[in-house]
Coordinates of C-alpha atoms in Angstrom, one line a residue:
M1263 CA -8.2 -1.8 -19.1
E1264 CA -5.4 0.7 -19.4
S1265 CA -5.8 4.4 -18.6
S1266 CA -3.5 7.3 -18.3
S1267 CA -5.3 8.3 -15.1
A1268 CA -4.0 7.0 -11.8
V1269 CA -7.0 8.3 -9.8
G1270 CA -8.1 5.6 -7.4
R1271 CA -5.2 3.4 -8.1
D1272 CA -2.4 4.6 -5.8
V1273 CA -1.6 2.6 -2.7
M1274 CA 1.1 2.7 0.0
A1275 CA 3.8 0.0 0.2
A1276 CA 5.9 -1.3 3.0
A1277 CA 8.2 -4.2 3.9
A1278 CA 8.8 -6.0 7.2
V1279 CA 11.2 -8.7 8.3
L1280 CA 10.5 -11.8 10.4
F1281 CA 13.6 -12.6 12.6
S1282 CA 13.9 -15.7 14.7
D1283 CA 16.5 -16.6 17.4
G1284 CA 16.9 -20.2 16.2
A1285 CA 14.5 -21.4 18.9
G1286 CA 11.3 -20.4 17.1
R1287 CA 10.9 -17.1 18.9
L1288 CA 10.1 -13.9 16.9
L1289 CA 11.8 -10.5 17.3
V1290 CA 9.4 -7.7 18.1
V1291 CA 10.1 -4.1 18.7
R1292 CA 8.4 -1.3 20.6
L1293 CA 7.3 1.9 18.8
P1294 CA 7.9 4.8 21.2
Y1295 CA 5.6 7.1 19.2
D1296 CA 2.6 4.8 19.0
R1297 CA 0.7 4.7 22.3
K1298 CA -2.3 2.7 20.9
H1299 CA -0.4 -0.1 19.2
P1300 CA 3.2 0.0 20.4
V1301 CA 4.3 -3.6 19.5
A1302 CA 5.5 -4.3 15.9
I1303 CA 7.9 -6.2 13.8
P1304 CA 10.9 -4.5 12.3
G1305 CA 10.3 -2.8 8.9
G1306 CA 8.7 0.3 7.4
G1307 CA 7.5 2.2 4.4
W1308 CA 8.7 2.1 0.9
E1309 CA 10.6 5.2 -0.5
P1310 CA 10.8 6.2 -4.2
T1311 CA 14.5 5.6 -4.2
D1312 CA 14.1 2.0 -3.1
R1313 CA 14.4 -0.3 -6.2
S1314 CA 12.3 -3.0 -4.7
P1315 CA 10.5 -4.0 -1.5
R1316 CA 13.5 -6.2 -0.6
E1317 CA 15.6 -3.1 -0.7
T1318 CA 13.1 -1.3 1.5
A1319 CA 13.4 -4.1 4.0
L1320 CA 17.2 -3.9 4.1
R1321 CA 17.2 -0.1 4.4
E1322 CA 14.6 -0.1 7.2
I1323 CA 16.5 -2.6 9.3
R1324 CA 19.7 -0.6 8.8
E1325 CA 17.9 2.6 9.9
E1326 CA 16.0 1.0 12.8
L1327 CA 18.5 -1.5 14.3
G1328 CA 21.8 -0.4 12.9
F1329 CA 22.8 -3.6 11.0
T1330 CA 22.3 -5.2 7.6
P1331 CA 20.4 -8.5 7.7
R1332 CA 20.6 -11.5 5.4
L1333 CA 17.2 -11.8 4.0
G1334 CA 15.7 -15.1 3.1
P1335 CA 12.7 -15.8 0.8
L1336 CA 9.6 -13.8 0.6
A1337 CA 7.2 -15.0 3.3
G1338 CA 4.1 -13.4 1.9
V1339 CA 2.4 -10.3 0.5
D1340 CA -0.6 -8.7 2.1
W1341 CA -3.0 -6.2 0.5
A1342 CA -4.4 -4.6 3.6
L1343 CA -7.0 -2.0 4.4
L1344 CA -5.7 0.3 7.1
R1345 CA -9.1 1.8 8.0
E1346 CA -12.3 2.3 6.1
G1347 CA -11.9 5.2 3.7
D1348 CA -8.1 5.1 3.7
R1349 CA -5.9 4.0 0.8
P1350 CA -4.8 0.3 1.2
I1351 CA -1.2 -0.7 1.7
V1352 CA 0.8 -3.6 0.1
V1353 CA 3.1 -5.2 2.6
Y1354 CA 5.9 -7.6 1.7
L1355 CA 7.1 -9.8 4.5
Y1356 CA 10.5 -11.5 4.4
W1357 CA 12.1 -14.3 6.4
A1358 CA 15.6 -13.5 7.6
E1359 CA 18.5 -15.6 8.7
P1360 CA 18.2 -16.4 12.4
L1361 CA 20.0 -13.9 14.6
T1362 CA 22.8 -14.9 17.0
A1363 CA 23.2 -13.4 20.5
E1364 CA 26.2 -11.6 19.2
Q1365 CA 24.3 -9.9 16.4
V1366 CA 21.5 -8.9 18.8
A1367 CA 24.1 -7.5 21.2
A1368 CA 25.4 -5.3 18.4
F1369 CA 22.0 -3.6 17.7
R1370 CA 22.4 0.1 17.5
P1371 CA 18.7 1.2 17.3
D1372 CA 17.4 4.6 16.3
T1373 CA 15.7 5.5 19.6
A1374 CA 13.1 7.6 17.8
E1375 CA 12.0 4.5 15.9
V1376 CA 12.7 1.7 18.3
G1377 CA 12.1 1.9 22.0
G1378 CA 13.2 -1.6 22.8
W1379 CA 13.0 -5.2 21.5
T1380 CA 12.4 -8.7 22.8
W1381 CA 11.8 -12.3 21.7
L1382 CA 8.3 -13.7 21.8
T1383 CA 6.8 -17.1 21.1
A1384 CA 4.4 -17.3 18.3
E1385 CA 1.5 -17.4 20.8
Q1386 CA 2.8 -14.4 22.7
A1387 CA 3.4 -12.4 19.5
G1388 CA -0.2 -13.2 18.4
H1389 CA -1.5 -11.5 21.5
A1390 CA 1.0 -8.6 21.5
L1391 CA 0.8 -7.5 17.9
P1392 CA -2.3 -5.4 16.8
P1393 CA -5.0 -7.6 15.3
R1394 CA -4.4 -7.1 11.6
L1395 CA -0.6 -7.4 12.0
S1396 CA -1.2 -10.4 14.2
R1397 CA -3.2 -12.2 11.5
R1398 CA -0.6 -11.4 8.9
V1399 CA 2.4 -12.6 11.0
T1400 CA 0.5 -15.6 12.4
A1401 CA -0.3 -16.8 8.9
C1402 CA 3.3 -16.8 8.0
L1403 CA 4.3 -18.6 11.1
R1404 CA 1.6 -21.3 10.8
A1405 CA 1.9 -22.0 7.1
P1406 CA 3.7 -25.2 6.1
G1407 CA 7.2 -24.6 4.9
D1408 CA 6.5 -25.6 1.3
T1409 CA 3.5 -23.2 0.9
G1410 CA 5.7 -20.6 -0.7
P1411 CA 5.0 -16.9 -0.4
L1412 CA 1.5 -16.4 1.0
E1413 CA -1.2 -14.5 -0.8
L1414 CA -3.2 -12.4 1.7
E1415 CA -6.0 -9.9 1.4
D1416 CA -6.7 -7.8 4.5
S1417 CA -4.3 -10.2 6.2
R1418 CA -6.5 -13.3 5.4
P1419 CA -5.5 -16.2 3.2
V1420 CA -6.7 -16.2 -0.4
G1421 CA -5.7 -18.1 -3.6
H1422 CA -3.3 -21.0 -3.2
T1423 CA -2.9 -20.1 0.5
L1424 CA -6.4 -21.3 1.2
A1425 CA -5.3 -24.8 0.5
R1426 CA -2.9 -24.6 3.4
L1427 CA -4.5 -22.3 5.9
P1428 CA -8.2 -21.6 6.9
A1429 CA -9.8 -18.4 5.5
D1430 CA -10.8 -17.3 9.0
G1431 CA -8.4 -18.8 11.5
P1432 CA -8.6 -17.9 15.2
V1433 CA -7.6 -14.4 16.1
P1434 CA -5.7 -14.1 19.4
E1435 CA -7.2 -11.7 21.9
Y1436 CA -5.2 -8.5 21.7
A1437 CA -3.2 -7.6 24.8
G1438 CA -0.5 -5.3 23.5
L1439 CA 2.4 -4.6 25.8
A1440 CA 0.8 -6.8 28.5
A1441 CA 1.7 -9.8 26.3
A1442 CA 5.3 -8.6 25.9
P1443 CA 6.7 -7.7 29.3
G1444 CA 10.2 -7.5 27.9
L1445 CA 9.1 -4.3 26.1
T1446 CA 7.8 -2.4 29.1
P1447 CA 9.9 0.9 29.3
S1448 CA 12.3 0.8 32.2
A1449 CA 12.7 3.6 34.8
E1450 CA 16.1 4.5 33.3
E1451 CA 14.8 5.1 29.9
P1452 CA 14.2 8.8 28.8
P1453 CA 10.5 9.7 28.8
E1454 CA 8.8 9.0 25.5
P1455 CA 7.3 11.9 23.6
S1456 CA 3.8 12.8 24.7
Q1457 CA 2.7 13.0 21.0
P1458 CA 3.9 11.2 17.9
P1459 CA 5.9 13.3 15.3
M1460 CA 2.6 13.7 13.3
D1461 CA -0.9 12.4 13.6
R1462 CA -1.8 9.2 11.7
A1463 CA -3.9 10.9 9.0
T1464 CA -1.2 13.4 8.2
Y1465 CA 1.4 10.7 8.1
Y1466 CA -0.6 8.6 5.6
A1467 CA -1.4 11.6 3.5
T1468 CA 2.3 12.4 3.1
R1469 CA 3.5 8.9 2.3
P1470 CA 4.6 8.1 -1.3
R1471 CA 2.3 5.8 -3.3
I1472 CA 2.7 3.2 -6.0
R1473 CA 0.3 1.9 -8.6
T1474 CA -0.9 -1.6 -9.1
K1475 CA -2.0 -3.8 -12.0
A1476 CA -3.7 -7.2 -12.2
R1477 CA -3.0 -9.4 -15.3
A1478 CA -4.1 -12.9 -16.3
L1479 CA -2.0 -15.5 -18.0
F1480 CA -4.2 -17.5 -20.4
T1481 CA -2.9 -20.3 -22.7
D1482 CA -4.5 -22.7 -25.2
A1483 CA -4.1 -26.4 -25.3
A1484 CA -0.9 -26.0 -27.4
G1485 CA 0.7 -23.7 -24.8
R1486 CA 0.3 -20.5 -26.8
V1487 CA -0.1 -17.3 -24.7
L1488 CA -3.1 -15.0 -25.2
L1489 CA -1.9 -11.4 -25.8
V1490 CA -3.9 -8.3 -26.5
R1491 CA -2.9 -5.1 -28.2
L1492 CA -3.8 -1.7 -26.7
R1493 CA -5.2 1.0 -28.9
P1494 CA -2.2 3.2 -29.7
W1495 CA -1.8 6.5 -27.8
D1496 CA 0.5 9.4 -28.1
G1497 CA 3.5 8.9 -25.7
P1498 CA 7.0 10.2 -25.3
L1499 CA 8.2 7.9 -28.1
G1500 CA 5.2 8.4 -30.3
Q1501 CA 2.6 5.8 -31.2
V1502 CA 3.8 2.3 -31.1
P1503 CA 2.1 -1.1 -31.0
H1504 CA 1.9 -2.3 -27.4
W1505 CA 1.1 -5.9 -26.6
T1506 CA 0.5 -7.2 -23.1
L1507 CA -1.3 -9.9 -21.1
P1508 CA -5.0 -9.1 -20.5
G1509 CA -5.6 -6.9 -17.5
G1510 CA -5.1 -3.4 -16.2
G1511 CA -5.1 -1.1 -13.2
V1512 CA -6.4 -2.1 -9.8
E1513 CA -9.0 0.4 -8.6
A1514 CA -7.5 0.5 -5.2
D1515 CA -10.2 2.6 -3.6
R1516 CA -12.8 -0.1 -4.3
E1517 CA -11.3 -3.5 -5.0
M1518 CA -8.5 -5.9 -4.3
P1519 CA -6.2 -7.5 -6.9
R1520 CA -8.2 -10.7 -7.4
A1521 CA -11.4 -8.7 -7.9
A1522 CA -9.5 -6.4 -10.3
A1523 CA -8.3 -9.4 -12.4
R1524 CA -11.9 -10.7 -12.5
R1525 CA -13.3 -7.4 -13.6
E1526 CA -10.5 -6.8 -16.2
I1527 CA -11.1 -10.2 -17.7
R1528 CA -14.8 -9.5 -18.0
E1529 CA -14.3 -6.0 -19.4
E1530 CA -11.5 -6.8 -21.9
L1531 CA -12.5 -10.3 -23.0
G1532 CA -16.1 -10.7 -22.1
W1533 CA -15.5 -13.8 -20.0
E1534 CA -16.7 -14.6 -16.5
V1535 CA -13.5 -16.3 -15.1
E1536 CA -12.4 -16.8 -11.6
P1537 CA -8.6 -16.0 -11.4
G1538 CA -6.5 -19.0 -10.4
P1539 CA -3.3 -19.1 -8.4
L1540 CA -1.2 -15.9 -8.1
L1541 CA 1.9 -16.7 -10.3
A1542 CA 4.1 -13.7 -10.0
L1543 CA 4.5 -10.3 -8.2
D1544 CA 6.5 -8.0 -10.5
W1545 CA 7.8 -4.8 -9.0
Q1546 CA 8.7 -2.1 -11.6
P1547 CA 10.8 0.7 -10.1
G1548 CA 10.0 4.3 -10.9
A1549 CA 12.5 6.7 -12.4
A1550 CA 13.8 7.8 -9.0
A1551 CA 15.1 4.3 -8.4
D1552 CA 15.8 3.0 -11.9
P1553 CA 17.7 5.0 -14.5
E1554 CA 16.8 2.3 -17.0
A1555 CA 13.0 2.9 -16.6
D1556 CA 11.4 3.1 -20.1
P1557 CA 10.3 6.8 -20.7
A1558 CA 7.5 5.5 -23.0
T1559 CA 5.7 4.2 -20.0
G1560 CA 5.4 7.7 -18.5
R1561 CA 6.0 5.9 -15.1
D1562 CA 6.5 8.5 -12.4
T1563 CA 6.3 5.9 -9.5
A1564 CA 6.8 2.2 -8.9
V1565 CA 4.2 -0.2 -10.3
L1566 CA 3.4 -3.6 -8.8
V1567 CA 1.9 -6.1 -11.2
Y1568 CA 0.0 -9.1 -10.0
V1569 CA -0.1 -12.0 -12.5
F1570 CA -2.8 -14.6 -12.0
D1571 CA -3.3 -17.9 -13.8
G1572 CA -6.2 -17.5 -16.1
G1573 CA -6.2 -21.2 -17.1
T1574 CA -6.6 -22.8 -20.5
V1575 CA -8.8 -21.2 -23.1
T1576 CA -11.2 -23.3 -25.2
E1577 CA -12.5 -22.8 -28.7
R1578 CA -15.9 -21.8 -27.2
M1579 CA -14.2 -19.1 -25.1
L1580 CA -12.3 -17.7 -28.1
D1581 CA -15.5 -17.7 -30.2
S1582 CA -17.2 -15.5 -27.6
L1583 CA -14.2 -13.1 -27.1
V1584 CA -15.3 -9.5 -27.5
L1585 CA -12.7 -6.7 -27.3
P1586 CA -13.7 -3.2 -26.0
E1587 CA -13.1 -1.0 -29.1
D1588 CA -12.1 2.0 -27.1
E1589 CA -9.3 0.1 -25.4
L1590 CA -8.1 -2.9 -27.4
V1591 CA -7.6 -3.4 -31.2
E1592 CA -6.4 -7.0 -31.5
W1593 CA -5.8 -10.3 -29.8
R1594 CA -3.5 -13.1 -30.7
L1595 CA -2.4 -16.6 -29.4
C1596 CA 1.4 -16.6 -29.5
D1597 CA 4.0 -19.3 -29.1
P1598 CA 6.9 -18.3 -26.8
A1599 CA 9.1 -17.1 -29.7
E1600 CA 6.3 -14.8 -31.1
A1601 CA 5.3 -13.6 -27.6
R1602 CA 8.9 -12.7 -26.9
A1603 CA 9.1 -10.7 -30.1
L1604 CA 5.9 -8.8 -29.4
L1605 CA 6.4 -7.9 -25.7
T1606 CA 8.9 -5.5 -24.2
G1607 CA 11.8 -7.2 -22.5
P1608 CA 10.5 -6.8 -18.9
S1609 CA 7.0 -7.9 -20.0
W1610 CA 8.3 -11.0 -21.7
D1611 CA 10.5 -11.8 -18.6
R1612 CA 7.4 -11.5 -16.4
T1613 CA 5.4 -13.7 -18.7
A1614 CA 8.1 -16.4 -18.9
A1615 CA 8.5 -16.4 -15.1
A1616 CA 4.7 -16.8 -14.7
L1617 CA 4.7 -19.7 -17.2
A1618 CA 7.5 -21.4 -15.2
A1619 CA 5.6 -20.8 -11.9
R1620 CA 2.7 -22.7 -13.3
E1621 CA 4.9 -25.8 -13.4
R1622 CA 5.9 -25.8 -9.8
S1623 CA 4.2 -25.9 -6.4
G1624 CA 4.2 -23.0 -4.0
G1625 CA 3.3 -19.4 -4.2
P1626 CA 4.1 -16.5 -6.5
V1627 CA 7.6 -15.8 -7.7
E1628 CA 9.1 -12.4 -6.6
L1629 CA 10.3 -10.3 -9.6
V1630 CA 11.8 -6.9 -10.2
R1631 CA 11.4 -5.8 -13.8
G1632 CA 10.5 -9.3 -14.7
R1633 CA 13.6 -10.9 -13.2
S1634 CA 13.6 -13.2 -10.2
V1635 CA 15.1 -11.9 -7.0
G1636 CA 15.6 -13.7 -3.7
P1637 CA 18.1 -15.0 -1.1
D1638 CA 20.3 -16.8 -3.6
L1639 CA 19.9 -14.4 -6.5
P1640 CA 21.0 -10.8 -7.3
Q1641 CA 18.8 -8.2 -5.6
G1642 CA 19.4 -5.6 -8.3

């Protein structure tokens, strides 16, 4: 269901990059400000001026290591819980073009962010990285190459990823710096700060947040798409009909995207349906990053939309469909031409991309405002 309130829906967002040296080893860095978990992979938090997580990854590498990488495809997305009681964080992980020795020699790191770097085998990295990050990275390294972007929840496989990786694979014993001797500070290095710039709780409290939605793509046997119309509300451009795929906001303080899709299907349509494969991840920039953002949405921050495959609806399902009167006023099965006419441009692009993703193998397609982005496509 839709609501003007964002309470309980805001989450943090970040992007990280998986670099290899061409020999299968992974680039890891030492965080000089983190005494408890000093080993990490390059990357960092989303900022409101970043138009997409891909842009976040590029900016973070420039800031941390002093060069602009060539990013490959999306390796996976993880909806992770930092600690019980904290807001979750959505992390995009990208593959990068393997680095040459010359590129590594040209690193110009920000010493406040990066205290050193080294190459580790997959096994070494599994022991050196903190447990949750280790699970996330290990899943990307172990997945067969044709798996596509992984869908992870709390760094564990879900959805289509379960067909290629076990739900609870072995977790390497955590050893931290002991498993990454190349990262041990040398005697010549300046002493590290005795305290981080700010404590963890304060840092998380000051980070910008995004909102998230979970939607479901249902079609009938003829390929028509199920759309619902929201009850009109007073917005910046007045009251206008608003059609969309079924679904709504993820209550991030109590559920993950798959659970949100399941709940929204039940609340909006009256069906008990298990969401199928994740078809698309659509990042909608906020006004700070996108001058073309539609003012009718009232969007003051970025919104990430998960689109799940709802499957094929039957006549029996349609006969039992019950709309919540306070939220929705109409439903309709639409052929592609009618759906395109009813939906906004980005919503139709997202729907079309999700329909196309149904016809191929692999994980979700990465979108920005409904348009595909990736290594061989424009990133803006």
